Structures are given as C-alpha cells and as structure tokens.
CSV table of C-alpha atoms in Angstrom, one decimal:
chain,number,residue,atom,x,y,z
A,15,MET,CA,18.0,26.4,129.6
A,16,ALA,CA,15.5,25.5,131.9
A,17,ARG,CA,14.4,21.2,132.0
A,18,GLN,CA,11.5,19.0,132.7
A,19,SER,CA,11.0,17.4,136.0
A,20,GLY,CA,8.8,14.7,137.1
A,21,VAL,CA,6.4,12.0,134.4
A,22,ILE,CA,4.0,14.7,132.7
A,23,GLN,CA,5.2,14.4,129.8
A,24,ILE,CA,3.9,17.8,127.4
A,25,SER,CA,5.2,18.4,123.7
A,26,GLY,CA,5.1,21.7,121.7
A,27,THR,CA,3.7,25.7,122.4
A,28,VAL,CA,2.2,25.9,125.4
A,29,GLY,CA,1.2,29.8,125.6
A,30,GLY,CA,4.2,31.1,124.3
A,31,VAL,CA,6.8,28.4,125.5
A,32,VAL,CA,8.1,25.1,123.9
A,33,PHE,CA,8.2,22.4,125.2
A,34,ALA,CA,10.6,20.2,124.1
A,35,LYS,CA,10.5,16.1,123.0
A,36,ASP,CA,13.5,16.0,124.7
A,37,GLY,CA,12.6,17.7,127.9
A,38,THR,CA,14.1,20.9,127.3
A,39,VAL,CA,11.8,24.3,127.7
A,40,ARG,CA,12.4,27.7,126.3
A,41,GLN,CA,10.2,30.5,125.6
A,42,LYS,CA,9.0,31.0,121.6
A,43,GLN,CA,10.9,33.4,119.3
A,44,GLY,CA,8.7,36.9,118.4
A,45,SER,CA,8.5,37.6,114.3
A,46,ASN,CA,11.5,39.2,113.3
A,47,LYS,CA,9.5,40.2,110.4
A,48,SER,CA,8.5,44.1,111.5
A,49,GLN,CA,12.8,44.4,112.2
A,50,PHE,CA,13.4,43.2,108.5
A,51,ASN,CA,10.9,45.3,107.1
A,52,SER,CA,11.5,48.7,108.9
A,53,SER,CA,15.6,48.6,110.3
A,54,ALA,CA,18.2,50.5,108.1
A,55,SER,CA,20.5,48.0,109.2
A,56,MET,CA,18.4,44.7,106.4
A,57,GLN,CA,18.5,47.6,104.1
A,58,ARG,CA,21.0,45.8,101.7
A,59,VAL,CA,19.1,42.3,103.1
A,60,ARG,CA,15.7,44.1,101.5
A,61,GLU,CA,17.6,44.6,97.9
A,62,ASN,CA,19.3,41.2,97.3
A,63,ALA,CA,16.1,40.1,99.0
A,64,SER,CA,14.3,40.8,96.2
A,65,GLU,CA,16.5,40.8,93.2
A,66,PHE,CA,16.7,37.5,93.4
A,67,GLY,CA,12.6,36.9,93.9
A,68,THR,CA,12.8,39.2,90.3
A,69,ALA,CA,15.6,36.7,89.4
A,70,ALA,CA,13.2,33.8,89.7
A,71,LYS,CA,10.4,34.7,88.3
A,72,ALA,CA,12.3,35.5,85.6
A,73,GLY,CA,13.7,31.7,85.2
A,74,LYS,CA,10.1,30.7,85.8
A,75,LEU,CA,9.3,32.9,82.8
A,76,VAL,CA,12.3,31.5,81.0
A,77,ARG,CA,11.0,27.6,82.1
A,78,ASP,CA,7.5,28.1,81.7
A,79,ALA,CA,7.9,29.5,77.8
A,80,LEU,CA,10.0,26.3,76.4
A,81,ARG,CA,8.7,24.0,78.8
A,82,ARG,CA,7.4,21.4,76.3
A,83,VAL,CA,11.3,21.2,75.6
A,84,VAL,CA,12.8,21.4,78.9
A,85,VAL,CA,10.9,18.6,80.7
A,86,LEU,CA,12.7,16.7,78.6
A,87,ALA,CA,16.6,18.0,79.2
A,88,SER,CA,16.8,19.2,82.3
A,89,ASP,CA,18.9,18.4,85.4
A,90,ARG,CA,18.1,18.1,89.1
A,91,LEU,CA,19.7,21.5,90.1
A,92,MET,CA,18.7,22.9,86.0
A,93,VAL,CA,15.7,25.5,88.7
A,94,SER,CA,18.3,27.2,90.8
A,95,ARG,CA,21.2,27.2,87.4
A,96,LEU,CA,18.6,29.0,85.7
A,97,ALA,CA,18.0,31.8,88.4
A,98,GLN,CA,21.6,32.3,89.1
A,99,LYS,CA,22.2,32.8,85.0
A,100,MET,CA,19.3,35.2,85.0
A,101,LYS,CA,20.6,37.1,88.4
A,102,GLU,CA,23.5,37.5,86.6
A,103,ILE,CA,21.6,39.5,83.6
A,104,LEU,CA,19.7,41.4,86.9
A,105,ASN,CA,23.4,42.8,86.8
A,106,LEU,CA,22.9,44.0,83.9
A,107,ASP,CA,20.4,47.1,84.6
A,108,GLU,CA,22.9,49.7,84.5
A,109,ASP,CA,19.5,52.3,85.4
A,110,SER,CA,18.2,51.1,88.1
A,111,ASP,CA,18.3,51.6,91.9
A,112,ARG,CA,20.0,48.6,93.6
A,113,GLY,CA,16.6,46.4,95.0
A,114,GLY,CA,14.7,47.5,91.7
A,115,ARG,CA,16.9,46.2,88.4
A,116,GLN,CA,15.6,44.6,86.6
A,117,ILE,CA,15.5,41.6,82.9
A,118,LEU,CA,16.2,43.8,80.3
A,119,PRO,CA,15.9,42.9,76.6
A,120,GLU,CA,19.3,44.0,75.3
A,121,ASN,CA,21.2,42.2,78.3
A,122,LEU,CA,18.9,39.4,77.7
A,123,PRO,CA,22.2,38.0,75.1
A,124,ALA,CA,24.0,36.3,78.1
A,125,LEU,CA,21.6,34.0,78.6
A,126,LEU,CA,22.4,32.2,74.7
A,127,GLY,CA,24.4,29.5,75.5
A,128,PHE,CA,23.2,28.6,78.6
A,129,ASP,CA,22.5,24.2,79.1
A,130,PHE,CA,20.1,22.7,80.5
A,131,ASN,CA,21.0,19.8,81.4
A,132,ALA,CA,24.2,20.6,83.0
A,133,GLY,CA,25.1,16.9,82.2
A,134,SER,CA,24.5,16.7,78.9
A,135,SER,CA,25.5,20.3,76.8
A,136,PHE,CA,24.3,21.0,73.3
A,137,SER,CA,27.3,21.5,72.4
A,138,GLY,CA,28.8,18.0,73.6
A,139,THR,CA,26.8,16.8,72.3
A,140,TYR,CA,25.2,17.2,68.4
A,141,TYR,CA,28.3,18.6,65.8
A,142,GLY,CA,25.9,19.4,63.2
A,143,GLY,CA,25.5,22.9,62.4
A,144,VAL,CA,22.5,25.1,64.1
A,145,GLU,CA,21.6,29.5,62.7
A,146,ALA,CA,18.2,30.6,64.1
A,147,THR,CA,17.0,33.4,61.3
A,148,LEU,CA,14.4,35.9,64.6
A,149,ASP,CA,11.6,37.2,61.7
A,150,ARG,CA,9.6,39.8,63.8
A,151,ALA,CA,8.2,41.4,60.9
A,152,THR,CA,6.6,37.7,59.8
A,153,GLY,CA,6.8,35.8,62.8
A,154,THR,CA,8.2,32.4,60.9
A,155,HIS,CA,11.5,32.0,62.5
A,156,THR,CA,13.4,29.5,61.0
A,157,VAL,CA,16.9,26.8,62.4
A,158,ASN,CA,18.4,25.8,60.3
A,159,LEU,CA,20.3,22.2,60.3
A,160,GLY,CA,23.5,21.5,57.8
A,161,GLU,CA,24.8,18.5,56.8
A,162,LEU,CA,25.5,15.7,59.0
A,163,ASN,CA,26.7,12.5,59.7
A,164,PRO,CA,24.7,11.1,62.6
A,165,SER,CA,27.3,8.0,63.5
A,166,ARG,CA,30.6,10.8,63.9
A,167,ASP,CA,28.6,13.9,64.9
A,168,VAL,CA,25.9,13.2,67.4
A,169,ALA,CA,27.6,12.0,70.7
A,170,ALA,CA,24.5,9.8,71.1
A,171,PRO,CA,24.2,7.0,74.6
A,172,GLN,CA,24.2,3.8,74.0
A,173,GLY,CA,22.1,2.0,73.2
A,174,ALA,CA,20.0,4.3,71.6
A,175,THR,CA,19.1,3.4,68.0
A,176,HIS,CA,17.2,6.7,66.6
A,177,TYR,CA,17.7,10.6,66.9
A,178,ARG,CA,15.6,14.3,67.0
A,179,ILE,CA,16.4,17.8,66.9
A,180,THR,CA,13.9,19.4,68.2
A,181,ALA,CA,13.9,23.8,68.3
A,182,ALA,CA,11.5,25.3,70.5
A,183,VAL,CA,11.3,29.6,70.7
A,184,GLY,CA,9.7,31.5,73.3
A,185,SER,CA,7.4,34.8,74.1
A,186,ILE,CA,7.9,36.1,77.0
A,187,ASN,CA,7.2,39.6,78.4
A,188,PHE,CA,9.2,39.8,81.7
A,189,GLU,CA,6.8,42.2,82.6
A,190,THR,CA,3.3,41.1,83.2
A,191,GLY,CA,4.5,37.4,82.8
A,192,ALA,CA,2.8,36.4,80.1
A,193,VAL,CA,4.1,33.3,77.7
A,194,ALA,CA,3.8,31.8,74.6
A,195,SER,CA,5.3,29.0,72.4
A,196,ALA,CA,6.0,27.4,68.9
A,197,GLU,CA,8.0,24.2,68.7
A,198,ALA,CA,8.9,21.9,65.7
A,199,SER,CA,11.2,18.7,65.8
A,200,THR,CA,12.8,16.9,62.5
A,201,VAL,CA,11.5,12.7,63.0
A,202,GLU,CA,13.3,10.4,64.5
A,203,LEU,CA,16.1,10.1,63.0
A,204,PRO,CA,18.6,6.9,62.8
A,205,LEU,CA,21.8,6.7,64.1
A,206,SER,CA,23.8,6.1,61.0
A,207,ASN,CA,26.8,6.3,58.6
A,208,ALA,CA,24.6,7.6,55.8
A,209,VAL,CA,25.1,12.0,55.7
A,210,ARG,CA,21.5,14.1,56.2
A,211,PRO,CA,21.4,16.4,54.2
A,212,ALA,CA,19.9,20.1,55.3
A,213,GLU,CA,17.0,20.5,57.2
A,214,ALA,CA,15.1,24.1,57.7
A,215,LEU,CA,12.1,23.6,61.2
A,216,GLN,CA,9.9,26.7,61.2
A,217,LEU,CA,8.8,27.9,64.3
A,218,VAL,CA,5.9,30.5,63.4
A,219,ARG,CA,5.4,32.3,67.2
A,220,ALA,CA,4.7,36.3,66.8
A,221,ALA,CA,5.4,38.5,70.1
A,222,ALA,CA,4.9,41.7,70.5
A,223,ALA,CA,6.8,44.7,70.5
A,224,ASP,CA,7.5,44.6,74.4
A,225,GLU,CA,8.1,40.5,74.3
A,226,SER,CA,11.4,38.5,74.5
A,227,LEU,CA,12.2,35.7,72.1
A,228,ILE,CA,13.5,32.9,73.4
A,229,VAL,CA,14.8,30.2,71.0
A,230,ALA,CA,16.3,27.0,72.3
A,231,VAL,CA,17.4,23.4,70.8
A,232,GLY,CA,17.5,20.1,71.9
A,233,VAL,CA,18.2,16.8,70.9
A,234,ASP,CA,16.6,13.0,72.1
A,235,PHE,CA,17.7,10.5,71.6
A,236,PHE,CA,15.1,7.2,71.2
A,237,GLN,CA,15.8,3.4,70.9
A,238,GLN,CA,13.3,1.4,67.8
A,239,LEU,CA,12.1,-2.2,69.0
A,240,ASN,CA,9.3,-3.8,67.3
A,241,GLY,CA,8.8,-0.5,64.7
A,242,LYS,CA,8.6,1.0,67.4
A,243,PHE,CA,10.7,4.3,69.1
A,244,TYR,CA,11.1,4.3,73.1
A,245,PRO,CA,12.6,6.5,74.8
A,246,LEU,CA,15.8,6.1,76.1
A,247,ASN,CA,14.5,5.0,80.3
A,248,SER,CA,16.6,8.2,81.7
A,249,ASN,CA,16.9,11.4,80.1
A,250,ALA,CA,20.8,11.4,81.4
A,251,TYR,CA,22.2,12.6,78.4
A,252,ASN,CA,19.1,14.7,76.1
A,253,ALA,CA,20.8,17.8,75.6
A,254,LEU,CA,19.3,21.5,75.2
A,255,SER,CA,20.4,24.9,75.1
A,256,VAL,CA,19.0,28.9,74.4
A,257,VAL,CA,20.6,29.5,71.0
A,258,ALA,CA,19.5,32.5,69.8
A,259,ILE,CA,17.7,35.8,71.6
A,260,GLY,CA,15.7,37.9,69.8
C-alpha cells in the first residue's frame, strides 16, 4: 500500500484514489453489485437475502398491526427476534422454491406464544386464565380473562399498585401489506388480595378471507398517586404475548 509523504494533507477520495487520514493511499474498490446480481456463485446468497427481506417485512407488518400494544411492552431486540421468528415461519412453506417462500396463513400458528418483551414473559407475569375466541363471521372476537387473585396471580414489580390487561387483534394481508387493528382493555385494577371476577374483552375487527388475524394480550403496571395512575418509568416489567391466530 502506498503512503503519502510531504506536507500536503489530503483526506477523502480523489479520482478513484482514497487518501486516508493516517497518510495511507489506496485505490477505491469497485462495486460488486453486478456480480451479486448475476454470478452463479452468489445464487444461494441472493436467495437468502430475498427471504430475509421477506421475513423482515412480515415482522414489520405484525408490529404495525399491533403497534398500540407493542409500544407498551417490547425489548430492544424485539425487531430482530420477531424477524427471526417470521423467517422460521417462512421456512415452513414447502410449496415454493428457495428464495421465493412466503408467509402462509396455515403456518402462522408458529407465532403463538411469542413474547414481545423477552425480559418479561406474559406467562411468567400473569397467571390468570386467558382464552381467545375468534369469530370471522361477525367480526367480533373475545378474550376471556379468568377469575384470579391479583396479589397471588400477577407478578408485579416493586412500586406498582395497579395493573391493566390489554388485548389487541390485528388483521394483516401479507401480500398487499394492508393492516388494521382493534384494542380493548380493563380499567386499572388494584394489586390487592381481593378475588377479581372473570371478565371478557370484546375486539371488533372484520377481516377478509385473505387476511390473517393475530391476537395479543398484555399486562402493564401503574402506581397510583393522589388519585391518578402513573405508568412505571420503565416498561421492563410489562408483558405482551401472541395468544391466538385466525
């Protein structure tokens, strides 16, 4: 590698030659985009890149459809974890060729149990019963919450005085990218020793035959002060998980 000498200080690229700040000089490398697009040896790389792109796009659609609840409970690696999960679902497509596999509705149940906050799983935070029923004919979907004792059945963080259960349904067309959603939640409930009766949350969202339905349920925590409810400063303890696919 050539090295600049003398008092002239140059930094940057001039005429295809790169002048580095440390005085070294090298020729600018040409673009390998053409090789990537046409070389037979890059075929497998192109296929993988295409499918990772499809998985990442699918993950974004899920996040967009459930955005209002995802923002309450997600970790910093959630985007990459969800894309990885969607790639696993993509791999279940046995009808398409490598590089062209798609997210198929019949494979989406593999998303069940996905926690948007890896540091606080829903199953390890909320021990009350949760059962979701989807009704495409009417467009009304129900999330049934079983009876529970909050002090025993909700793993609340220190400082929390109340909790809230929120449910959301997202409809997604993975081909067109169209998304829509509906949400419902309980009021802020005290973390007391009093038994909380069963409750049902209604989600109204019609979906066409070519749209997939994803239901997520989460729990978030509050501190009551002077009659007002304040979300805890950190969402680290909030949980959200996929509970139903339709």
